[in-house]
Amino acid sequence: MEVTAANSADSTSVWGGGNQPLNASYGKLMMWFFIVSDALTFSGFLVAYGFSRFKNINTWPIADEVFTHFPFLHGVDAPMYYVALMTFILIFSSVTMVLAVDAGHHMNKAKVTFYMLLTIIGGAIFVGSQAWEWKNFIKGEYGALETRGGQILQFVNADTGKRVSLAEVANPQQQIRETHQAYNGIWYQQEGTLPTYTVSEIQSGFAAQNNLTIRTQELTADGQKTVLSRTDALEKIQAAQNVVEGANLIHNEYGNRLFADFFFFITGFHGFHVFSGVVINIIIFFNVIVGTYERRGHYEMVEKVGLYWHFVDLVWVFVFTFFYLV
Amino acid sequence: MAADTHKLAIFRGLLKFKSNQQKIWGVLIFLSIVTTIEVVLGIVKPASLMTMFLGMKLLNWIFIILTIVKAYYIAWDFMHIRDEKSSLQSSIVLPLLILIPYLVFILLVEADYIFEVMRNGFVSWNF
């Protein structure tokens, strides 16, 4: 390797700090240090996700059933399309970033400004999309029951195989439940939000409708969820303990709870990276406008934030594969 | 790094671009094609690719390989690793190339072992 082939006069002190043995400036090297360590952090997260997934390989939720929304298309089953769009947006903002870097090499202030602006807009759209994705995931779609062991029971129509929501299953009854208020007790603890239906309402509604059956989270040999027979389902529903609507860090209507935990953690950590990238890009954008780099004589700062921005894109490529495709 | 030091050939010299900007657009087109292939495969899920290969579906292997291809072009052309000294290239890539597959290997093997224990064990954990 042509590591120390320095041809300058001070080549006697290659590692003395005087010159650049890797032909990269201090700032760029430090950015690479950060990126390599951050890449290892993300690998750790994704491998931990892989660990949990392989450990629960026969109960892992099917991504195509979880992420099915597309803006303005209500009730249309559109798996993958929205994340594909998000991926294109992020790759495109990566391209405008690299164009900004290229314009910086030519000392073209107007072009750098323009491309930085496009990059910021792309990043903002991506963060917004991720927020929307989270909202759908947290809100849930059909709802489910949860057994004592944390297993998810979902309802399907036995004839068509289509999912059935809790609202269609439930047999709502008059609530005689009285909420304890702070003013009529010495000891008072606030209660969290309750699900729309109680377990017994779902159970009685299920018993009344003969065309319904239950789908467990276990996968069959060909990768589909196991659908129980009506008799098995009637027995299984007695084991239900909770009604689950949507997903959070403790309950998850889509299946294995760990899926939701890793989804929140990894896409959240990535989204935080995108968010900080947008903030840093805005700072650099204003620096470009006021002419800081014009006076400095080079646009290397744009190149450095560009490295970070491409890295965020790079991570998304992997998150996309492991959460949505595989 | 001056503008004229860019290496403008991709695919091992198969495709040469006239300027750095053209190369950027070329790489974008390539990345878009790869992403489109991934999305189409993800939606269609061809039955012929569902056969198991080395403990995973063939389709999943294709996804992972395509992802690594995309990662390579993002790092090499967007992050300009192609234009760096080979010492810097190795310093960045080698630690990742050694540590990540190692971590993947030990954790996934362990996870598979735990899966077998929980499936064949005496304790019912899924009730």
PDB file of C-alpha atoms in Angstrom, chain A residues 1-3 21-24 28-29 32 35-36 39-40 43-44 47-48 50-52 54-59 64 79-81 84 87-88 91-92 94-95 98-99 101-102 105-106 111 147-151 217-218 236 303 307 310-311 313-314 317-318 320-322 325-326, chain B residues 1-3 6 20-21 24-25 28 31-33 35-36 38-40 42-43 45 55-57 60 63-64 66-68 70-72 74-75 77-81 84-88 90-93 95-96 99-100 103-104 107-108 110-112 114-115 118-119 125-127:
ATOM      1  CA  MET A   1       0.000   0.000   0.000  1.00  0.00           C
ATOM      2  CA  GLU A   2       1.269   3.452  -0.832  1.00  0.00           C
ATOM      3  CA  VAL A   3       0.752   4.642   2.721  1.00  0.00           C
ATOM      4  CA  PRO A  21      -0.329  10.271   5.572  1.00  0.00           C
ATOM      5  CA  LEU A  22      -3.819   9.178   4.510  1.00  0.00           C
ATOM      6  CA  ASN A  23      -4.233  12.232   2.296  1.00  0.00           C
ATOM      7  CA  ALA A  24      -7.350  13.221   4.218  1.00  0.00           C
ATOM      8  CA  LYS A  28     -12.582  14.161   7.462  1.00  0.00           C
ATOM      9  CA  LEU A  29     -10.650  11.463   9.308  1.00  0.00           C
ATOM     10  CA  TRP A  32     -14.705   8.554   9.319  1.00  0.00           C
ATOM     11  CA  ILE A  35     -18.943   6.694  11.018  1.00  0.00           C
ATOM     12  CA  VAL A  36     -17.045   3.449  11.561  1.00  0.00           C
ATOM     13  CA  ALA A  39     -21.703   1.603  11.858  1.00  0.00           C
ATOM     14  CA  LEU A  40     -20.651  -0.889  14.514  1.00  0.00           C
ATOM     15  CA  SER A  43     -24.625  -3.493  13.403  1.00  0.00           C
ATOM     16  CA  GLY A  44     -24.957  -4.352  17.075  1.00  0.00           C
ATOM     17  CA  VAL A  47     -27.630  -8.247  14.901  1.00  0.00           C
ATOM     18  CA  ALA A  48     -29.518  -8.158  18.215  1.00  0.00           C
ATOM     19  CA  GLY A  50     -31.488 -10.901  14.088  1.00  0.00           C
ATOM     20  CA  PHE A  51     -30.798 -12.806  17.302  1.00  0.00           C
ATOM     21  CA  SER A  52     -34.323 -12.269  18.609  1.00  0.00           C
ATOM     22  CA  PHE A  54     -33.908 -16.337  14.835  1.00  0.00           C
ATOM     23  CA  LYS A  55     -34.776 -17.208  18.419  1.00  0.00           C
ATOM     24  CA  ASN A  56     -38.503 -16.701  17.668  1.00  0.00           C
ATOM     25  CA  ILE A  57     -38.332 -17.629  14.013  1.00  0.00           C
ATOM     26  CA  ASN A  58     -41.669 -19.472  14.041  1.00  0.00           C
ATOM     27  CA  THR A  59     -43.648 -16.661  15.693  1.00  0.00           C
ATOM     28  CA  ASP A  64     -46.227  -7.419   4.748  1.00  0.00           C
ATOM     29  CA  PRO A  79     -47.533  -3.452   1.620  1.00  0.00           C
ATOM     30  CA  MET A  80     -44.019  -2.144   0.902  1.00  0.00           C
ATOM     31  CA  TYR A  81     -44.998   0.727  -1.389  1.00  0.00           C
ATOM     32  CA  ALA A  84     -40.092   1.911  -1.053  1.00  0.00           C
ATOM     33  CA  THR A  87     -36.138   4.700   0.352  1.00  0.00           C
ATOM     34  CA  PHE A  88     -36.227   6.543  -2.962  1.00  0.00           C
ATOM     35  CA  ILE A  91     -31.455   7.970  -1.890  1.00  0.00           C
ATOM     36  CA  PHE A  92     -32.454  11.049  -3.845  1.00  0.00           C
ATOM     37  CA  SER A  94     -28.210  11.535  -0.882  1.00  0.00           C
ATOM     38  CA  VAL A  95     -27.736  12.393  -4.544  1.00  0.00           C
ATOM     39  CA  VAL A  98     -23.244  14.578  -3.289  1.00  0.00           C
ATOM     40  CA  LEU A  99     -24.083  17.139  -5.983  1.00  0.00           C
ATOM     41  CA  VAL A 101     -20.262  18.458  -2.460  1.00  0.00           C
ATOM     42  CA  ASP A 102     -19.334  18.416  -6.136  1.00  0.00           C
ATOM     43  CA  HIS A 105     -15.312  21.532  -5.268  1.00  0.00           C
ATOM     44  CA  HIS A 106     -16.018  23.977  -8.067  1.00  0.00           C
ATOM     45  CA  LYS A 111     -25.365  25.546  -6.627  1.00  0.00           C
ATOM     46  CA  THR A 147     -52.823 -14.826  26.276  1.00  0.00           C
ATOM     47  CA  ARG A 148     -51.074 -15.073  29.613  1.00  0.00           C
ATOM     48  CA  GLY A 149     -47.847 -16.095  27.925  1.00  0.00           C
ATOM     49  CA  GLY A 150     -47.985 -13.050  25.685  1.00  0.00           C
ATOM     50  CA  GLN A 151     -49.179 -14.935  22.621  1.00  0.00           C
ATOM     51  CA  GLN A 217     -48.876 -16.104  15.887  1.00  0.00           C
ATOM     52  CA  GLU A 218     -47.234 -19.424  15.069  1.00  0.00           C
ATOM     53  CA  LYS A 236     -58.146 -21.095  22.878  1.00  0.00           C
ATOM     54  CA  GLU A 303     -18.131  17.237   2.306  1.00  0.00           C
ATOM     55  CA  LEU A 307     -20.298  11.821   4.653  1.00  0.00           C
ATOM     56  CA  HIS A 310     -24.664   9.286   3.121  1.00  0.00           C
ATOM     57  CA  PHE A 311     -23.987   7.114   6.121  1.00  0.00           C
ATOM     58  CA  ASP A 313     -28.753   6.608   3.891  1.00  0.00           C
ATOM     59  CA  LEU A 314     -26.487   3.570   4.050  1.00  0.00           C
ATOM     60  CA  VAL A 317     -30.637   0.501   3.170  1.00  0.00           C
ATOM     61  CA  PHE A 318     -29.968  -2.164   5.797  1.00  0.00           C
ATOM     62  CA  PHE A 320     -35.169  -1.441   4.965  1.00  0.00           C
ATOM     63  CA  THR A 321     -33.900  -4.899   4.087  1.00  0.00           C
ATOM     64  CA  PHE A 322     -34.081  -6.414   7.532  1.00  0.00           C
ATOM     65  CA  LEU A 325     -37.965  -7.275   2.948  1.00  0.00           C
ATOM     66  CA  VAL A 326     -36.421 -10.274   4.670  1.00  0.00           C
TER      67      VAL A 326
ATOM     68  CA  MET B   1      -9.333  16.802  -3.113  1.00  0.00           C
ATOM     69  CA  ALA B   2      -9.431  18.614  -6.417  1.00  0.00           C
ATOM     70  CA  ALA B   3     -12.230  18.098  -8.894  1.00  0.00           C
ATOM     71  CA  HIS B   6     -12.264  11.679  -9.239  1.00  0.00           C
ATOM     72  CA  ASN B  20     -18.299  13.492 -11.664  1.00  0.00           C
ATOM     73  CA  GLN B  21     -21.860  14.783 -11.920  1.00  0.00           C
ATOM     74  CA  ILE B  24     -23.521  10.598  -9.585  1.00  0.00           C
ATOM     75  CA  TRP B  25     -26.621  10.385 -11.780  1.00  0.00           C
ATOM     76  CA  LEU B  28     -28.483   6.963  -8.749  1.00  0.00           C
ATOM     77  CA  LEU B  31     -29.324   2.205  -7.094  1.00  0.00           C
ATOM     78  CA  SER B  32     -32.919   2.888  -8.182  1.00  0.00           C
ATOM     79  CA  ILE B  33     -32.910  -0.171 -10.429  1.00  0.00           C
ATOM     80  CA  THR B  35     -34.230  -0.949  -5.165  1.00  0.00           C
ATOM     81  CA  THR B  36     -36.988  -1.504  -7.721  1.00  0.00           C
ATOM     82  CA  GLU B  38     -35.991  -5.553  -4.377  1.00  0.00           C
ATOM     83  CA  VAL B  39     -39.457  -4.055  -4.062  1.00  0.00           C
ATOM     84  CA  VAL B  40     -40.868  -6.078  -6.955  1.00  0.00           C
ATOM     85  CA  GLY B  42     -40.768  -8.342  -2.115  1.00  0.00           C
ATOM     86  CA  ILE B  43     -44.283  -7.888  -3.460  1.00  0.00           C
ATOM     87  CA  LYS B  45     -42.415 -13.256  -3.752  1.00  0.00           C
ATOM     88  CA  GLY B  55     -30.746 -22.033   6.580  1.00  0.00           C
ATOM     89  CA  MET B  56     -32.529 -19.157   4.870  1.00  0.00           C
ATOM     90  CA  LYS B  57     -34.889 -18.667   1.944  1.00  0.00           C
ATOM     91  CA  ASN B  60     -33.710 -13.515   1.560  1.00  0.00           C
ATOM     92  CA  PHE B  63     -32.207  -9.342  -0.697  1.00  0.00           C
ATOM     93  CA  ILE B  64     -29.099  -9.357   1.472  1.00  0.00           C
ATOM     94  CA  LEU B  66     -28.537  -6.688  -3.269  1.00  0.00           C
ATOM     95  CA  THR B  67     -28.360  -4.651  -0.060  1.00  0.00           C
ATOM     96  CA  ILE B  68     -24.612  -5.137   0.164  1.00  0.00           C
ATOM     97  CA  LYS B  70     -26.205  -0.945  -2.766  1.00  0.00           C
ATOM     98  CA  ALA B  71     -24.109  -0.270   0.335  1.00  0.00           C
ATOM     99  CA  TYR B  72     -20.955  -0.685  -1.744  1.00  0.00           C
ATOM    100  CA  ILE B  74     -23.212   4.384  -1.682  1.00  0.00           C
ATOM    101  CA  ALA B  75     -19.900   4.132   0.160  1.00  0.00           C
ATOM    102  CA  ASP B  77     -19.262   6.719  -5.028  1.00  0.00           C
ATOM    103  CA  PHE B  78     -21.355   8.921  -2.736  1.00  0.00           C
ATOM    104  CA  MET B  79     -18.909   8.844   0.167  1.00  0.00           C
ATOM    105  CA  HIS B  80     -15.964   9.011  -2.269  1.00  0.00           C
ATOM    106  CA  ILE B  81     -14.107   6.021  -0.865  1.00  0.00           C
ATOM    107  CA  GLU B  84      -9.296   7.821  -1.221  1.00  0.00           C
ATOM    108  CA  LYS B  85      -5.860   6.322  -0.674  1.00  0.00           C
ATOM    109  CA  SER B  86      -5.993   2.559  -0.383  1.00  0.00           C
ATOM    110  CA  SER B  87      -4.634   2.805   3.175  1.00  0.00           C
ATOM    111  CA  LEU B  88      -7.670   4.870   4.188  1.00  0.00           C
ATOM    112  CA  SER B  90      -8.687  -0.453   4.209  1.00  0.00           C
ATOM    113  CA  SER B  91      -8.743   1.354   7.555  1.00  0.00           C
ATOM    114  CA  ILE B  92     -12.436   2.072   7.107  1.00  0.00           C
ATOM    115  CA  VAL B  93     -13.638  -1.129   5.509  1.00  0.00           C
ATOM    116  CA  PRO B  95     -12.695  -3.407  10.750  1.00  0.00           C
ATOM    117  CA  LEU B  96     -16.312  -3.532   9.602  1.00  0.00           C
ATOM    118  CA  LEU B  99     -16.206  -7.561  13.057  1.00  0.00           C
ATOM    119  CA  ILE B 100     -19.722  -7.520  11.615  1.00  0.00           C
ATOM    120  CA  LEU B 103     -20.864 -10.865  15.333  1.00  0.00           C
ATOM    121  CA  VAL B 104     -23.584 -12.019  12.930  1.00  0.00           C
ATOM    122  CA  LEU B 107     -25.249 -14.444  17.541  1.00  0.00           C
ATOM    123  CA  LEU B 108     -27.321 -16.120  14.854  1.00  0.00           C
ATOM    124  CA  GLU B 110     -26.636 -19.002  19.286  1.00  0.00           C
ATOM    125  CA  ALA B 111     -30.168 -17.814  18.498  1.00  0.00           C
ATOM    126  CA  ASP B 112     -30.815 -20.893  16.401  1.00  0.00           C
ATOM    127  CA  ILE B 114     -31.952 -21.291  21.727  1.00  0.00           C
ATOM    128  CA  PHE B 115     -34.822 -21.732  19.289  1.00  0.00           C
ATOM    129  CA  MET B 118     -37.278 -23.791  23.433  1.00  0.00           C
ATOM    130  CA  ARG B 119     -39.023 -25.902  20.809  1.00  0.00           C
ATOM    131  CA  TRP B 125     -43.077 -21.007  27.189  1.00  0.00           C
ATOM    132  CA  ASN B 126     -45.726 -20.225  24.631  1.00  0.00           C
ATOM    133  CA  PHE B 127     -49.082 -20.573  26.364  1.00  0.00           C
TER     134      PHE B 127
END
